[in-house]
Coordinates of C-alpha atoms in Angstrom, one line a residue:
X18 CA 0.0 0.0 0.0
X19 CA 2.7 2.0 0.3
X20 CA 2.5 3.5 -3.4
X21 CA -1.1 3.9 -3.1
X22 CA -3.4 6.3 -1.2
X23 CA -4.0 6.1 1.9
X24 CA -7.6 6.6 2.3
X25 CA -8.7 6.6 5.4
X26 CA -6.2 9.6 6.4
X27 CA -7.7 11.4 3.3
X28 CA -11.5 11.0 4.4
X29 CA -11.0 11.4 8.2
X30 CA -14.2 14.0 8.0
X31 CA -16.3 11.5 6.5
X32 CA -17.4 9.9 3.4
X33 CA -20.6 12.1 2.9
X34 CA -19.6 15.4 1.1
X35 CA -22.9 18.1 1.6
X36 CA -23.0 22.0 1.0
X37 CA -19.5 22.1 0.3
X38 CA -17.3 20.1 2.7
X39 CA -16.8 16.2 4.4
X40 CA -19.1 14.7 6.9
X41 CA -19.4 11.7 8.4
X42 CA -23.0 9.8 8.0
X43 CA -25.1 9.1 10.7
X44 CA -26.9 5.8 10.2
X45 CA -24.4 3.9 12.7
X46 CA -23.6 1.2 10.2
X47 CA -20.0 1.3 8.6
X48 CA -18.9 -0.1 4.7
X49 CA -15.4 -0.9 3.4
X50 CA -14.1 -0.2 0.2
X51 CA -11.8 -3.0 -0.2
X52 CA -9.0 -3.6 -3.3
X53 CA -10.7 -6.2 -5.7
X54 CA -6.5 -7.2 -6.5
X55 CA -5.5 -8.1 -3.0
X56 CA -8.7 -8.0 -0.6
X57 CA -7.2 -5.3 1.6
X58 CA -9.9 -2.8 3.1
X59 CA -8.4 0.8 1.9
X60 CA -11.3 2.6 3.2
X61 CA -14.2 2.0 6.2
X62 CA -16.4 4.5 6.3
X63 CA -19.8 5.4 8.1
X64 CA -22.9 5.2 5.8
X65 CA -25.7 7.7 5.1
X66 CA -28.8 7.7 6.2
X67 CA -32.1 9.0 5.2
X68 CA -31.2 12.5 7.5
X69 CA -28.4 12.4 5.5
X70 CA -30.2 12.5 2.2
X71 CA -32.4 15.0 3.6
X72 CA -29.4 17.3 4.6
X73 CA -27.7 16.9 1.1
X74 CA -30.8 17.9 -0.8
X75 CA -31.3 20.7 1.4
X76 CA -28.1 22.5 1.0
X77 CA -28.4 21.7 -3.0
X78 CA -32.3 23.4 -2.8
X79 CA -30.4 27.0 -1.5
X80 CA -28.0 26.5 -4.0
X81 CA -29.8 26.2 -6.4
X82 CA -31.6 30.1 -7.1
X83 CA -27.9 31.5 -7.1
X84 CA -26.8 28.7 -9.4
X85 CA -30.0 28.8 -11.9
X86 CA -29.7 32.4 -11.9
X87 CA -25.7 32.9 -13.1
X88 CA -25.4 33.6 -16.8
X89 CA -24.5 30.8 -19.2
X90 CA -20.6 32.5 -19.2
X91 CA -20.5 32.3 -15.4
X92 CA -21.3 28.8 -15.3
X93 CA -19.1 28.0 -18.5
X94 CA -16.0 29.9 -16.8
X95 CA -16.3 27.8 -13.3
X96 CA -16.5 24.4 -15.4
X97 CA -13.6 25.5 -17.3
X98 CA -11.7 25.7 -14.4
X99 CA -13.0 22.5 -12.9
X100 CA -11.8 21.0 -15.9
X101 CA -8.5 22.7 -15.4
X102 CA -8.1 21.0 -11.8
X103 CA -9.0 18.0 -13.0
X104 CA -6.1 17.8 -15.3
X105 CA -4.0 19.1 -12.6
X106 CA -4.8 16.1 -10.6
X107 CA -5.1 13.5 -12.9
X108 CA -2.6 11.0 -11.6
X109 CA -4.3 11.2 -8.5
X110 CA -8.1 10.1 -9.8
X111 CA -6.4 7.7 -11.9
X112 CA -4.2 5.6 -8.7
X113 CA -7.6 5.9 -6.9
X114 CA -9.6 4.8 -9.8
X115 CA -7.6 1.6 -10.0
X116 CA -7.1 1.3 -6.1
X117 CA -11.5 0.7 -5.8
X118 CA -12.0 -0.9 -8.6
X119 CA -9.3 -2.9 -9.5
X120 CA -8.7 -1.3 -13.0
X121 CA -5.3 -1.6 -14.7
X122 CA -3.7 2.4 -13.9
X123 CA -2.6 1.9 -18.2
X124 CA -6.9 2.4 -18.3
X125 CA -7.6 4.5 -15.6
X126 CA -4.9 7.0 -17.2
X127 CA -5.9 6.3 -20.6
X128 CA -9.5 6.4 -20.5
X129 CA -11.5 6.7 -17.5
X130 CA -9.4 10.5 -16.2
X131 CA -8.7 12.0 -19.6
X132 CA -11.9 10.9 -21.1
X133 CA -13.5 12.9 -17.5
X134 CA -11.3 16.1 -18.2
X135 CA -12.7 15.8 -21.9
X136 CA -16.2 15.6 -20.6
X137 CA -15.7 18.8 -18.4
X138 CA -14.2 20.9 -20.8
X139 CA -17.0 19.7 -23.4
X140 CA -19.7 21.2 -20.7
X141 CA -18.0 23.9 -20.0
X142 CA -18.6 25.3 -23.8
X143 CA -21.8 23.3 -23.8
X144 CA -23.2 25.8 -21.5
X145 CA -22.7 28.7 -23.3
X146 CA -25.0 26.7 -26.2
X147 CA -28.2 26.4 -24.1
X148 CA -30.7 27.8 -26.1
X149 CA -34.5 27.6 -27.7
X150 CA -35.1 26.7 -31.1
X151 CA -37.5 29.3 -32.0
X152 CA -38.7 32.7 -32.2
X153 CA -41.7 34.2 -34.2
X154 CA -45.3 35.4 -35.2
X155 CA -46.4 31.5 -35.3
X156 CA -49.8 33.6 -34.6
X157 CA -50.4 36.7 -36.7
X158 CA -51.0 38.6 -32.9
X159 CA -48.3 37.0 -31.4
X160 CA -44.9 36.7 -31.0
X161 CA -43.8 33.2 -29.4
X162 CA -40.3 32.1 -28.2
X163 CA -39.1 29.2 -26.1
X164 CA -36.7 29.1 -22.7
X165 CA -34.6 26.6 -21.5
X166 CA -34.8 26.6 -17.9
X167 CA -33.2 24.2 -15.1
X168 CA -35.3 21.7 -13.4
X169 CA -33.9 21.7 -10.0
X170 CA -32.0 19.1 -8.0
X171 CA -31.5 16.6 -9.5
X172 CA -31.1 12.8 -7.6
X173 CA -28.2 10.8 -9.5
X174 CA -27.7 7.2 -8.6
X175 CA -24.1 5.6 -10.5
X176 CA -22.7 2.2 -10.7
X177 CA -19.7 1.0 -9.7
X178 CA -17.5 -0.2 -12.8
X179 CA -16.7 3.5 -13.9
X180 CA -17.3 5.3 -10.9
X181 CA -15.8 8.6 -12.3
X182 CA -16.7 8.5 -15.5
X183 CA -20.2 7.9 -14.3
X184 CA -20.0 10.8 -11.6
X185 CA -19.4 13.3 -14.5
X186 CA -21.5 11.9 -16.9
X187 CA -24.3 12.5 -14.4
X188 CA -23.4 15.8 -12.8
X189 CA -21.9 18.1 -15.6
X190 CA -24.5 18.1 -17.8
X191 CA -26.8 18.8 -14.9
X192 CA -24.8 21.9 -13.6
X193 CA -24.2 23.2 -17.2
X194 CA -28.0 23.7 -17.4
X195 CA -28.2 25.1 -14.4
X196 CA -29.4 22.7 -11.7
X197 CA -27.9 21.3 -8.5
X198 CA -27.2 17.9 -7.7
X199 CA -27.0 15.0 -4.9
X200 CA -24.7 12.2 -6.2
X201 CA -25.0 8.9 -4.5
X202 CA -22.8 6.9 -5.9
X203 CA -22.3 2.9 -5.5
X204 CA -20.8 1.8 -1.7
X205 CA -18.2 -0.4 -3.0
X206 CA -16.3 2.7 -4.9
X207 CA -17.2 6.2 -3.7
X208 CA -13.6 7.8 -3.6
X209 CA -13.3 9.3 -6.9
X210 CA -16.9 10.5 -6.4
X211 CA -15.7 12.6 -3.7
X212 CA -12.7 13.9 -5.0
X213 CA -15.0 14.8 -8.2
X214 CA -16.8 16.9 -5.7
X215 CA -13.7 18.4 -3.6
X216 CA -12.3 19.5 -7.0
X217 CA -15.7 21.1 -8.1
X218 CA -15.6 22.8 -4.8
X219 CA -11.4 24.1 -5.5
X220 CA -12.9 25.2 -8.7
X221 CA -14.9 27.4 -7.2
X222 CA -18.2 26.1 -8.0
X223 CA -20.4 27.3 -5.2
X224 CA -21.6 25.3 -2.1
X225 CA -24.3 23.0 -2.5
X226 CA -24.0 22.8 -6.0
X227 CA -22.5 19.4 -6.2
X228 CA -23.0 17.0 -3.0
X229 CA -22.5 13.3 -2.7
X230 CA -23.8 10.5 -0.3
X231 CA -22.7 7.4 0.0
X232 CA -25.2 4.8 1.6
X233 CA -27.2 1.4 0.8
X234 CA -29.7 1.7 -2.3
X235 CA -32.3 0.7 0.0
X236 CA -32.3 3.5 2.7
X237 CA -30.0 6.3 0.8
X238 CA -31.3 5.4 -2.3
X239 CA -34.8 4.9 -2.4
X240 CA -34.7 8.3 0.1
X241 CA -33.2 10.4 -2.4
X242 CA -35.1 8.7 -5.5
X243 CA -38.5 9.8 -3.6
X244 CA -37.7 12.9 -1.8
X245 CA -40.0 15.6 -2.5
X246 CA -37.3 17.9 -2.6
X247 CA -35.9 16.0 -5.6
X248 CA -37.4 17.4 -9.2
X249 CA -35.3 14.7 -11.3
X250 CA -33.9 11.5 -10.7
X251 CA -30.8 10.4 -13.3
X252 CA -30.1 6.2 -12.8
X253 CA -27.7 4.1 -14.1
X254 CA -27.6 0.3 -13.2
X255 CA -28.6 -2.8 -13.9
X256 CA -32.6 -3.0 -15.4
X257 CA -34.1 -4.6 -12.6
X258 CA -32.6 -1.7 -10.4
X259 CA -33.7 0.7 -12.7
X260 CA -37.2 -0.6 -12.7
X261 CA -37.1 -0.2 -9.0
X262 CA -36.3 3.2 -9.4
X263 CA -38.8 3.9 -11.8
X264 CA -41.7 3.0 -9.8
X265 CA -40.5 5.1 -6.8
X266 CA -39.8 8.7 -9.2
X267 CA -43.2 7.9 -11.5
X268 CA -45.0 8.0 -7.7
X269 CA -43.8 11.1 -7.4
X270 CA -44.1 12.4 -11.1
X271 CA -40.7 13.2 -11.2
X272 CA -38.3 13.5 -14.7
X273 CA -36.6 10.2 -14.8
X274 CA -33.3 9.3 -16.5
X275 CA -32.3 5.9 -17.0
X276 CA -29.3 4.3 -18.2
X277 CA -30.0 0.2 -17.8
X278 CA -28.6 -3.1 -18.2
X279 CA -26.6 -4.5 -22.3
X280 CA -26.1 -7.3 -23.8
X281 CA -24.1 -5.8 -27.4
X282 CA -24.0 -7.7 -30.5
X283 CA -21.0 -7.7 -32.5
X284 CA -21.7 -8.8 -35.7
X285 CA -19.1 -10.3 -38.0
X286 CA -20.1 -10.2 -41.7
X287 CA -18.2 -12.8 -44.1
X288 CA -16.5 -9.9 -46.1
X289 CA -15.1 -8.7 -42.7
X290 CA -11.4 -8.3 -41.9
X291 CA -10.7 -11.1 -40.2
X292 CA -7.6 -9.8 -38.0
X293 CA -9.9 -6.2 -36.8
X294 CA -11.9 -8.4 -35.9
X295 CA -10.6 -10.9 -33.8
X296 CA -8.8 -8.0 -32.2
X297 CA -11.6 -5.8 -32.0
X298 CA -14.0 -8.7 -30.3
X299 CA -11.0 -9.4 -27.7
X300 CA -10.6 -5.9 -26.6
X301 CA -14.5 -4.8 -26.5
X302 CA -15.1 -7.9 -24.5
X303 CA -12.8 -7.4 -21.9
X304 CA -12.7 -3.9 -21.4
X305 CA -13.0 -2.9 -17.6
X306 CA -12.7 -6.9 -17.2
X307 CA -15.9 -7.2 -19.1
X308 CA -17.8 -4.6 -16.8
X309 CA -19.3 -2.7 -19.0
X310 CA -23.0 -2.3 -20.2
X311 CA -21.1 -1.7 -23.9
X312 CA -18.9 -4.6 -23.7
X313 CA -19.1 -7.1 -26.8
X314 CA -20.7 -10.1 -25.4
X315 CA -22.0 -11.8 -27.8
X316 CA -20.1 -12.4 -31.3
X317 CA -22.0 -13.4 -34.5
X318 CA -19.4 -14.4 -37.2
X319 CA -21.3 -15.2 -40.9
X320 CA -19.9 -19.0 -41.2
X321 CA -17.3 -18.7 -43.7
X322 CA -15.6 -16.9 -41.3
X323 CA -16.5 -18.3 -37.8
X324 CA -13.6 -21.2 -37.2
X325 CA -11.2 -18.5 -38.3
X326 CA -12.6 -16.0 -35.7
X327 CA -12.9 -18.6 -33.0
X328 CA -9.3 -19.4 -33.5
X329 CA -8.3 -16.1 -33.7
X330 CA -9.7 -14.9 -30.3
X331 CA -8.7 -17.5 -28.4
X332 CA -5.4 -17.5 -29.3
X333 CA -5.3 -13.6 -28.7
X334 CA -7.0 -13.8 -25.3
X335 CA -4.2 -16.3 -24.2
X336 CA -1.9 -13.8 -24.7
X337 CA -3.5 -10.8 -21.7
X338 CA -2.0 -10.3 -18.8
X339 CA -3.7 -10.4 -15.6
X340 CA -1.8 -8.9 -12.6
X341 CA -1.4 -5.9 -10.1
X342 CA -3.5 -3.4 -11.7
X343 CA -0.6 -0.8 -10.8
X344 CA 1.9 -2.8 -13.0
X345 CA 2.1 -0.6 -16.4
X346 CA 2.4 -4.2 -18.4
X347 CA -0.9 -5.5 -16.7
X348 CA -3.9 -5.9 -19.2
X349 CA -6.7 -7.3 -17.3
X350 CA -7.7 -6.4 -13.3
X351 CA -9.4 -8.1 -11.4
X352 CA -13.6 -7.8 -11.1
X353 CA -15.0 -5.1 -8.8
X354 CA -15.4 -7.9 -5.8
X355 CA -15.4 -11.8 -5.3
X356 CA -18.9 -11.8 -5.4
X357 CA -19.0 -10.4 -8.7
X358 CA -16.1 -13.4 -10.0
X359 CA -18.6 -16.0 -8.3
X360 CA -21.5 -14.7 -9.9
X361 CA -19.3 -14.2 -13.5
X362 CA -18.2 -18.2 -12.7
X363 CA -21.4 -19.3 -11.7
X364 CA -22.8 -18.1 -15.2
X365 CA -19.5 -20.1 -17.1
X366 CA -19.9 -23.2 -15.0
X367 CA -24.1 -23.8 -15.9
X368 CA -23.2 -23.2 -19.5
X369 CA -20.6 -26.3 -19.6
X370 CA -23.7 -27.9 -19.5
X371 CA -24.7 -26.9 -22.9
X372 CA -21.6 -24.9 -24.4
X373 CA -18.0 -25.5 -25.2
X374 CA -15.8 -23.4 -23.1
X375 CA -13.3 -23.1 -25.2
X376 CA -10.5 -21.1 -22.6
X377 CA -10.4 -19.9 -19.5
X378 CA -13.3 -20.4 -17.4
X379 CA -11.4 -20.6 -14.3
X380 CA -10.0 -17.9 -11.3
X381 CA -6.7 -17.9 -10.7
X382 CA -5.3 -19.0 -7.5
X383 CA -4.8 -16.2 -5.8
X384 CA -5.8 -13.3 -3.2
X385 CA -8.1 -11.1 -5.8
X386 CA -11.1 -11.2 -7.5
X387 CA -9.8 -12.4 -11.0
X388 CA -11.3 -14.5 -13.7
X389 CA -9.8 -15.6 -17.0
X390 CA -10.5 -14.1 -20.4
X391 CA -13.9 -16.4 -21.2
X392 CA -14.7 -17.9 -24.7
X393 CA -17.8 -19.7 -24.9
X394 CA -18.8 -21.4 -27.9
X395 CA -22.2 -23.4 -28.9
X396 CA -24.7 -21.7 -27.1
X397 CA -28.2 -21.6 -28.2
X398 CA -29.5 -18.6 -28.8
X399 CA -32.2 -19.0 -26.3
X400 CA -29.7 -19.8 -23.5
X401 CA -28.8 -18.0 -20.2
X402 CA -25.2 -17.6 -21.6
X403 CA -26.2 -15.7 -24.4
X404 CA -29.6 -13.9 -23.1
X405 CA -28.8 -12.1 -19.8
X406 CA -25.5 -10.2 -18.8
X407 CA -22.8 -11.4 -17.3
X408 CA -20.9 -8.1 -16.2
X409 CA -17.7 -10.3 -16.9
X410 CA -14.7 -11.1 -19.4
X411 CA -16.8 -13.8 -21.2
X412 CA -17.7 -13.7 -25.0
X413 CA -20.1 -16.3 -26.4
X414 CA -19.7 -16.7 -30.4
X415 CA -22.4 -18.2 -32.3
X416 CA -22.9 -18.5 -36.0
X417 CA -25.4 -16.9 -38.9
X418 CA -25.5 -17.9 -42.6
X419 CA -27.6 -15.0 -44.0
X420 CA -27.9 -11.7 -43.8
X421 CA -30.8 -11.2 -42.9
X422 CA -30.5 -14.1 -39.7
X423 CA -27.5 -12.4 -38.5
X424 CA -29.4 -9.0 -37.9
X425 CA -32.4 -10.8 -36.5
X426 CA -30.3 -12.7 -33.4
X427 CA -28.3 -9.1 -32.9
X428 CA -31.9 -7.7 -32.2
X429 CA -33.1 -11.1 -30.1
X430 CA -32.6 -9.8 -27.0
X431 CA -34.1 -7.6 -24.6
X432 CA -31.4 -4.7 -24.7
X433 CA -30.7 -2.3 -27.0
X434 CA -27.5 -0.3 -26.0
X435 CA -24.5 -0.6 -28.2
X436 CA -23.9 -2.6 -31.2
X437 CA -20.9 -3.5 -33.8
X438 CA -21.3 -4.4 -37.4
X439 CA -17.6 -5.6 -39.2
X440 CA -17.9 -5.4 -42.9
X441 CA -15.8 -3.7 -45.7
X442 CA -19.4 -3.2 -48.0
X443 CA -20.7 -0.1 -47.2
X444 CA -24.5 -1.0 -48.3
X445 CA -23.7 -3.8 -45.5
X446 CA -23.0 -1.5 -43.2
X447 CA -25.7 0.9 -44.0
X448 CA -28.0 -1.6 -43.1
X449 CA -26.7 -2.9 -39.9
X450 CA -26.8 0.2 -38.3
X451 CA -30.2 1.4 -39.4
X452 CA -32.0 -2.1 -38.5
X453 CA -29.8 -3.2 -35.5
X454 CA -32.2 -1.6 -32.4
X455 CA -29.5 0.1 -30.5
X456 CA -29.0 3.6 -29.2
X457 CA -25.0 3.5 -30.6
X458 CA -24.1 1.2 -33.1
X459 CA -20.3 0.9 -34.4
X460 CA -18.8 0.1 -37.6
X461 CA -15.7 -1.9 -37.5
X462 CA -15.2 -0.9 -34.1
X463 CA -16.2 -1.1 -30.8
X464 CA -16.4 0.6 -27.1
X465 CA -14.8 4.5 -28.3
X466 CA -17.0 7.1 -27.0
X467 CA -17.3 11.0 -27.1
X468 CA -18.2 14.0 -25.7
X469 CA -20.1 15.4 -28.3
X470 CA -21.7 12.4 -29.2
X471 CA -24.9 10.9 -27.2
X472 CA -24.9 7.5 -25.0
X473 CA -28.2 6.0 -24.0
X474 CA -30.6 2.7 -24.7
X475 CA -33.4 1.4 -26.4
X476 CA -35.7 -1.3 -24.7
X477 CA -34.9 -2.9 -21.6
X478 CA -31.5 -0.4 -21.9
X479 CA -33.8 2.6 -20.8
X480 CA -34.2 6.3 -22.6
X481 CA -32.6 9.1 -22.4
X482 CA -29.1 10.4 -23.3
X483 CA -25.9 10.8 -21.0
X484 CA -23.1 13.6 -22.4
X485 CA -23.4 16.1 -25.7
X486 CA -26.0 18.5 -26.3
X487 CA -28.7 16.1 -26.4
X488 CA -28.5 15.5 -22.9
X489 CA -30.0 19.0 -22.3
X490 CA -33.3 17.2 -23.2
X491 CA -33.1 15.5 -20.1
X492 CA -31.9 18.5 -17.7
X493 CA -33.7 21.1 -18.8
X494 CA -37.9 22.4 -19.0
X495 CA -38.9 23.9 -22.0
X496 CA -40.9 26.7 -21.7
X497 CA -43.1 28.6 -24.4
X498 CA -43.3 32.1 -23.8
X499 CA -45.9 34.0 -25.9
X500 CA -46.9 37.9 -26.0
X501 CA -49.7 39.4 -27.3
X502 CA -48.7 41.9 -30.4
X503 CA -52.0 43.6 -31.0
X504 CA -53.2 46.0 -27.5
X505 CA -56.7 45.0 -28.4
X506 CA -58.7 44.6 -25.4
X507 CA -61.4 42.5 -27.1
X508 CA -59.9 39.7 -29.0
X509 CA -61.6 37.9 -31.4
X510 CA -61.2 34.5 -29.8
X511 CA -62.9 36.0 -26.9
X512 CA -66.8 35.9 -28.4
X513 CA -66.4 31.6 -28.3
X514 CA -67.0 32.4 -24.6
X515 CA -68.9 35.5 -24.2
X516 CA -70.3 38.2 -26.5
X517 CA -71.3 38.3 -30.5
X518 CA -68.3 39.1 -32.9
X519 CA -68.0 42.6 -33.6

């Protein structure tokens, strides 16, 4: 531990951060964040309770008039320089990035911080952009215009397999329009939440503003999903979760946000190159060890190509190297907890019973939560293996003959959140991506995202959009505004309810 953080020192004040500073919580019960690499406890912590909740939605309600009420340049200048501490610190999110959730540091520094700094700045000039679309005589006696105006506070629940990432995704856009927010991010990994907060707070983003509390989704959770003082809740989790959540914010007619469960198709078509491929499917499947809600989990490969492909990635998924996730050479971490591998093994073992496992499908012996690269062949398409997700490094391949049956199995399933097609024909392509039912779909490629670009679901994957302009639909009211042109007392329109026309 010695080249790490020492955590507990750094949240001595607590692990709930309201109006603007570190508190402890006050439900009595304590939670450890422990490293998924060597099952050490880095952090134990006391979790929030419902007065907690209360507190944190409180101090983001009298922030929120000053907040809503700077100008678009005010708000754009103090997410600039968020963005600007953010860089400043980077090395420091990405050690405790890998430290919770037992990422390799080569992804934490490569993807999870810089793609976070990139997400600021992008806000930052984003909220200089919000804006209606109109303004006219839509009415000969009128003159109509439409206002963007902020919601409120907002209630953000985030996962745990990109806890940053996640914490900016749901707070930035929220702030650039305007609103305040209370974060409550998952208990296993709720350090880089906090710092996220800390370093809005250094920015000089006001009090209250940004607030996070860590406690269990039923008490924290569900409190801060159905608070009153909530106008918004913004989820991202697994769909049974998110279901959950969405009968608690529909009771209270609240905007809801959510960002569900995956299960991506990457479809291989028989004109494909073969050696993208092979390394495209090995790297989208095991990205973040496999948790990811965009991970490539299940491979169709046209059949002139599937022995090829099957070869291919197993041979290439001998090759990754599992090991300390602070080792620059390490490819593969472990999973977020040994409950998780169990679970990811439990799914791997029941499909022997019906599939070829054809490597890995074991843990290594040793202190963390690791599980070998998985591939998984055989599967029927109805099967557990192929139908539900996994949340691990496993990749089932089946085969298609047509056309026409590869893009029906990539849409037989539930989710609808990401999507490859793999083809050198462009009329290929065109199709896959206008008849595959998925809120991103790639072309030869698989997992890059962007600022300026959208990220959200069809189906079972939920609605709504997380970063770029479009996720001002979800953070913002639109408001018509119309005025009378004419200084006629008696309007024409009036005689429907009293009176003769003139």
């Amino acid at each position: 531990m010695g080249n790490r953080f020492q955590m507990q020192d750094r949240f001595a004040d607590g692990a709930q951060y309201i109006g603007g500073r570190l508190r402890p919580g006050t439900s009595g019960r304590t939670h450890a964040v422990v490293d998924p690499a060597t099952g050490e406890e880095v952090l134990t912590y006391e979790l929030a309770a419902t007065a907690d909740v209360d507190a944190a939605v409180t101090a983001a309600r009298e922030a929120f008039p000053g907040w809503a009420g700077a100008t678009p340049g005010e708000r754009s200048d103090a997410l600039h320089r968020f963005a600007g501490v953010l860089a400043e610190r980077a090395e420091e999110f990405a050690r405790a990035e890998s430290l919770q959730c037992g990422k390799p540091v080569k992804l934490t520094r490569e993807f999870d911080v810089p793609g976070t700094v990139d997400n600021t700045a992008f806000f930052a000039g984003a909220a200089r952009h919000l804006e209606g679309r109109s303004a006219g005589e839509y009415s000969a006696d009128h003159t109509s215009y439409v206002r963007r105006e902020p919601i409120g506070v907002v209630g953000s629940i985030a996962p745990w397999n990109y806890p940053l990432q996640m914490a900016a995704w749901k707070i930035l856009p929220a702030i650039a329009a305007g609103n305040t927010v209370v974060l409550k991010p998952a208990e296993l990994t709720p350090l880089t939440s906090l710092m996220f907060a800390r370093a809005a707070t250094d920015a000089g983003i006001p009090d209250g503003v940004v607030n996070i509390v860590n406690g269990a989704g039923k008490d924290a959770g569900e409190h801060l999903v159905g608070h009153p003082g909530v106008a918004m809740t913004s989820f991202t989790g697994s769909t049974p979760v998110g279901k959950r959540v969405a009968e608690i914010a529909t009771a209270t007619v609240k905007r809801l946000h959510l960002e569900l469960g995956g299960k991506a198709p990457f479809v291989v078509f028989d004109d494909a190159d073969l050696e993208a491929a092979v390394h495209g499917a090995v790297a989208g499947s095991l990205i973040n060890t496999g948790q990811d809600c965009t991970a490539a989990t299940r491979a169709y490969v046209q059949r002139p190509l599937y022995d090829a492909f099957v070869a291919g990635v197993a041979d290439l998924m001998a090759t990754v190297r599992l090991g300390d996730p602070f080792r620059e050479d390490t490819d593969l971490g472990p999973l977020i907890s040994h409950a998780q591998r169990d679970r990811v093994a439990g799914f791997v073992e029941r499909a022997r019973a019906y599939a070829t496992v054809v490597t890995g499908g074991a843990a290594p012996v040793n202190d963390g939560a690791y599980y070998l690269p998985t591939l998984i062949t055989g599967a029927a398409q109805d099967s557990e293996i192929v139908q539900s997700e996994i949340f691990g490094p496993v990749l089932v391949v089946l085969p298609f003959d047509s056309d026409e049956e590869g893009l029906a199995l990539a849409n037989d399933t539930p989710y609808g959140l990401a999507a490859s097609a793999w083809t050198r024909d462009v009329h290929r392509a065109g199709r896959a991506t206008r008849e595959i039912k998925a809120g991103c779909v790639w072309v030869n490629d698989h997992i890059p995202i962007i600022s300026e670009m959208p990220h959200g679901g069809y189906k079972a994957s939920g609605f709504g959009k997380d970063m770029s302009m479009y996720s001002f639909e979800e953070y913002t009211q639109v408001k018509h505004v119309m005025y009378d042109n004419t200084a006629v007392a008696r309007k024409d329109w009036h005689r429907t309810i009293f009176g003769d026309r003139p």
